[in-house]
Short mmCIF file of C-alpha atoms in Angstrom, two decimals:
data_model
loop_
_atom_site.label_atom_id
_atom_site.label_comp_id
_atom_site.label_asym_id
_atom_site.label_seq_id
_atom_site.Cartn_x
_atom_site.Cartn_y
_atom_site.Cartn_z
CA MET S 1 150.70 131.00 72.20
CA THR S 2 151.13 127.26 72.62
CA GLU S 3 153.00 125.68 75.50
CA HIS S 4 155.58 124.38 73.05
CA ALA S 5 156.25 127.93 71.82
CA LYS S 6 156.39 129.29 75.39
CA HIS S 7 158.97 126.64 76.25
CA HIS S 8 161.28 127.90 73.50
CA LEU S 9 161.04 131.59 74.41
CA HIS S 10 164.27 133.13 75.67
CA GLU S 11 165.90 136.51 76.00
CA SER S 12 168.31 137.60 73.32
CA PRO S 13 171.99 137.28 74.25
CA PHE S 14 174.00 140.35 75.21
CA SER S 15 175.80 140.24 71.87
CA MET S 16 172.46 141.04 70.18
CA THR S 17 170.97 143.45 72.71
CA SER S 18 174.15 145.51 73.03
CA VAL S 19 174.16 146.23 69.30
CA LEU S 20 170.46 147.13 69.41
CA ILE S 21 171.06 149.50 72.34
CA VAL S 22 173.87 151.26 70.47
CA LEU S 23 171.68 151.56 67.35
CA ALA S 24 168.78 152.93 69.42
CA ILE S 25 170.99 155.57 71.04
CA LEU S 26 172.48 156.59 67.69
CA SER S 27 169.00 156.76 66.15
CA ALA S 28 167.71 158.97 68.95
CA VAL S 29 170.72 161.28 68.77
CA GLY S 30 170.55 161.35 64.98
CA GLY S 31 166.85 162.17 65.16
CA PHE S 32 167.49 165.14 67.43
CA LEU S 33 170.33 166.33 65.22
CA GLY S 34 168.04 166.24 62.19
CA VAL S 35 165.10 168.26 63.56
CA PRO S 36 164.20 170.77 60.83
CA HIS S 37 164.14 174.52 61.36
CA ALA S 38 160.35 174.54 61.05
CA LEU S 39 160.09 172.53 64.27
CA GLY S 40 162.61 174.65 66.16
CA GLY S 41 165.71 172.57 65.47
CA HIS S 42 168.91 173.44 63.69
CA ASN S 43 168.96 170.48 61.25
CA TRP S 44 172.68 169.96 61.81
CA ILE S 45 172.77 166.73 59.81
CA ALA S 46 171.42 168.37 56.65
CA THR S 47 173.88 171.24 57.05
CA TRP S 48 176.76 168.85 57.63
CA LEU S 49 175.82 166.73 54.60
CA GLY S 50 175.36 169.82 52.47
CA LEU S 51 171.72 169.15 51.65
CA GLU S 52 170.68 172.78 52.09
CA ALA S 53 172.26 174.39 49.06
CA HIS S 54 169.38 176.76 48.37
CA ALA S 55 167.17 179.07 50.37
CA VAL S 56 163.73 177.84 51.39
CA ASP S 57 160.87 180.28 51.44
CA ALA S 58 158.85 180.73 54.62
CA GLY S 59 155.77 179.11 53.10
CA ALA S 60 157.51 175.77 52.63
CA GLU S 61 158.78 175.85 56.21
CA ALA S 62 155.29 176.61 57.52
CA LEU S 63 153.80 173.82 55.40
CA GLU S 64 156.34 171.33 56.75
CA ARG S 65 155.60 172.34 60.34
CA ASN S 66 151.82 172.29 59.83
CA LEU S 67 151.88 168.86 58.19
CA ALA S 68 154.07 167.46 60.97
CA PHE S 69 151.73 168.79 63.65
CA ALA S 70 148.64 167.65 61.73
CA SER S 71 149.91 164.07 61.38
CA ALA S 72 150.96 163.94 65.04
CA GLY S 73 147.60 165.41 66.08
CA LEU S 74 145.68 162.93 63.94
CA ALA S 75 147.64 160.03 65.45
CA ALA S 76 147.02 161.29 69.00
CA ALA S 77 143.31 161.89 68.33
CA SER S 78 142.95 158.42 66.79
CA ALA S 79 144.66 156.80 69.78
CA PHE S 80 142.46 158.76 72.19
CA LEU S 81 139.27 157.89 70.27
CA ALA S 82 140.19 154.19 70.09
CA THR S 83 140.96 154.10 73.81
CA LEU S 84 137.70 155.86 74.62
CA ILE S 85 135.61 153.56 72.42
CA TYR S 86 137.19 150.30 73.58
CA LEU S 87 137.21 151.20 77.28
CA LYS S 88 133.95 153.13 77.69
CA PHE S 89 131.83 151.39 75.04
CA PRO S 90 133.23 147.88 74.54
CA GLY S 91 130.23 146.69 72.48
CA LEU S 92 130.34 149.59 70.02
CA PRO S 93 133.14 148.28 67.74
CA LYS S 94 131.28 145.02 67.10
CA ALA S 95 128.02 146.87 66.44
CA LEU S 96 129.73 149.27 64.01
CA ALA S 97 131.41 146.35 62.23
CA GLU S 98 128.09 144.57 61.75
CA LYS S 99 126.33 147.76 60.63
CA SER S 100 128.80 148.72 57.90
CA ARG S 101 130.41 145.51 56.70
CA PHE S 102 131.99 147.09 53.60
CA LEU S 103 133.81 149.77 55.59
CA TYR S 104 134.78 147.23 58.28
CA ARG S 105 136.22 144.84 55.69
CA LEU S 106 138.00 147.68 53.87
CA LEU S 107 139.64 148.83 57.10
CA LYS S 108 140.35 145.28 58.28
CA GLU S 109 142.12 144.47 55.01
CA LYS S 110 144.08 147.76 55.17
CA PHE S 111 142.46 149.14 52.00
CA TYR S 112 143.79 146.05 50.16
CA VAL S 113 147.16 147.72 49.78
CA ASP S 114 149.01 144.46 50.52
CA GLU S 115 146.98 142.56 47.92
CA PHE S 116 147.56 145.30 45.34
CA TYR S 117 151.29 145.33 46.09
CA ASP S 118 151.39 141.53 45.86
CA PHE S 119 149.59 141.54 42.50
CA VAL S 120 151.48 144.45 40.92
CA ILE S 121 155.00 144.02 42.36
CA VAL S 122 155.59 140.71 44.14
CA ARG S 123 154.07 138.28 41.63
CA PRO S 124 155.78 139.74 38.54
CA VAL S 125 159.13 139.93 40.33
CA ARG S 126 158.72 136.37 41.61
CA ALA S 127 157.78 135.11 38.13
CA PHE S 128 160.77 136.93 36.61
CA SER S 129 163.04 135.54 39.33
CA ASP S 130 161.75 131.98 39.02
CA ARG S 131 161.85 131.84 35.23
CA PHE S 132 164.70 134.05 34.09
CA LEU S 133 167.02 134.39 37.08
CA ALA S 134 166.65 130.92 38.61
CA GLN S 135 166.35 128.83 35.45
CA ASP S 136 168.07 130.69 32.64
CA MET S 137 170.74 132.61 34.52
CA ASP S 138 171.49 130.37 37.51
CA GLN S 139 170.95 126.91 36.08
CA GLY S 140 171.79 127.68 32.47
CA LEU S 141 174.61 130.21 32.60
CA ILE S 142 176.17 129.92 36.06
CA ASP S 143 175.70 126.21 36.80
CA GLY S 144 175.61 124.96 33.22
CA LEU S 145 178.31 126.99 31.50
CA LEU S 146 180.55 128.43 34.20
CA VAL S 147 180.58 125.75 36.91
CA ASN S 148 179.84 122.51 35.06
CA GLY S 149 181.24 123.85 31.79
CA SER S 150 184.61 124.64 33.33
CA ALA S 151 184.62 121.22 34.99
CA ARG S 152 183.83 119.52 31.66
CA PHE S 153 186.55 121.57 29.94
CA ALA S 154 189.10 120.59 32.60
CA SER S 155 188.06 116.94 32.29
CA TRP S 156 188.36 117.08 28.49
CA MET S 157 191.80 118.69 28.71
CA GLY S 158 192.84 116.06 31.25
CA SER S 159 191.73 113.26 28.96
CA LEU S 160 193.81 114.75 26.13
CA VAL S 161 196.89 115.01 28.33
CA SER S 162 196.33 111.55 29.82
CA VAL S 163 196.88 110.01 26.38
CA LEU S 164 200.37 111.50 26.42
CA GLN S 165 201.08 110.41 29.99
CA GLY S 166 200.18 106.73 29.99
CA GLY S 167 203.29 105.55 31.84
CA LEU S 168 204.72 103.38 29.01
CA ALA S 169 208.32 104.25 28.13
CA ASN S 170 208.02 103.18 24.49
CA ASN S 171 205.13 105.68 24.05
CA TYR S 172 207.31 108.44 25.50
CA VAL S 173 210.10 107.55 23.03
CA PHE S 174 207.57 107.58 20.17
CA TYR S 175 206.22 111.02 21.15
CA PHE S 176 209.78 112.29 21.56
CA LEU S 177 210.76 111.07 18.11
CA LEU S 178 207.51 112.48 16.67
CA GLY S 179 208.37 115.86 18.21
CA VAL S 180 211.96 115.77 16.92
CA GLY S 181 210.69 114.81 13.45
CA GLY S 182 208.20 117.68 13.51
CA PHE S 183 210.94 120.08 14.60
CA ILE S 184 213.27 118.95 11.82
CA PHE S 185 210.44 119.24 9.27
CA PHE S 186 209.68 122.76 10.50
CA MET S 187 213.35 123.78 10.22
CA VAL S 188 213.71 122.34 6.71
CA VAL S 189 210.49 123.86 5.35
CA ARG S 190 211.19 127.24 6.82
#
């Protein structure tokens, strides 16, 4: 971290940390209230929300418990193995990386999941957003027709009315007589 960045570091104000503390407490309590039966809990949240409308066979409960323990065990074993390797054999990670470059690069790049997601999801959505949403919808429909179009319509209507309201009394008399003549014509023809 640069000295410039260190200079700008500061603690979050109480207005931010207090909300985070409340959210952390509610998350912890909510987590304990949602412990499934397979792990020894009562799953009060699911019962309260009505999510358990059907009976679950014992095999599904056992599978849920076994998968939860397996994932927690794998995480603990991985953390233990990483600690052991980096503390007891600090040169081993570099040697393994040089020995199997393909596996090292695959793990380093997280199996290229981010690149795949970027190519399959992010780029098409960004292209759709830039072309259709930003240009056609925002600039064409919203800005062009609704915002600027309504302003142009109001300006056009104002220019029509401004012809009638020029401030000259003889024009007002002319328009009045034109209106009276039109009214009389309408009454006679009808």
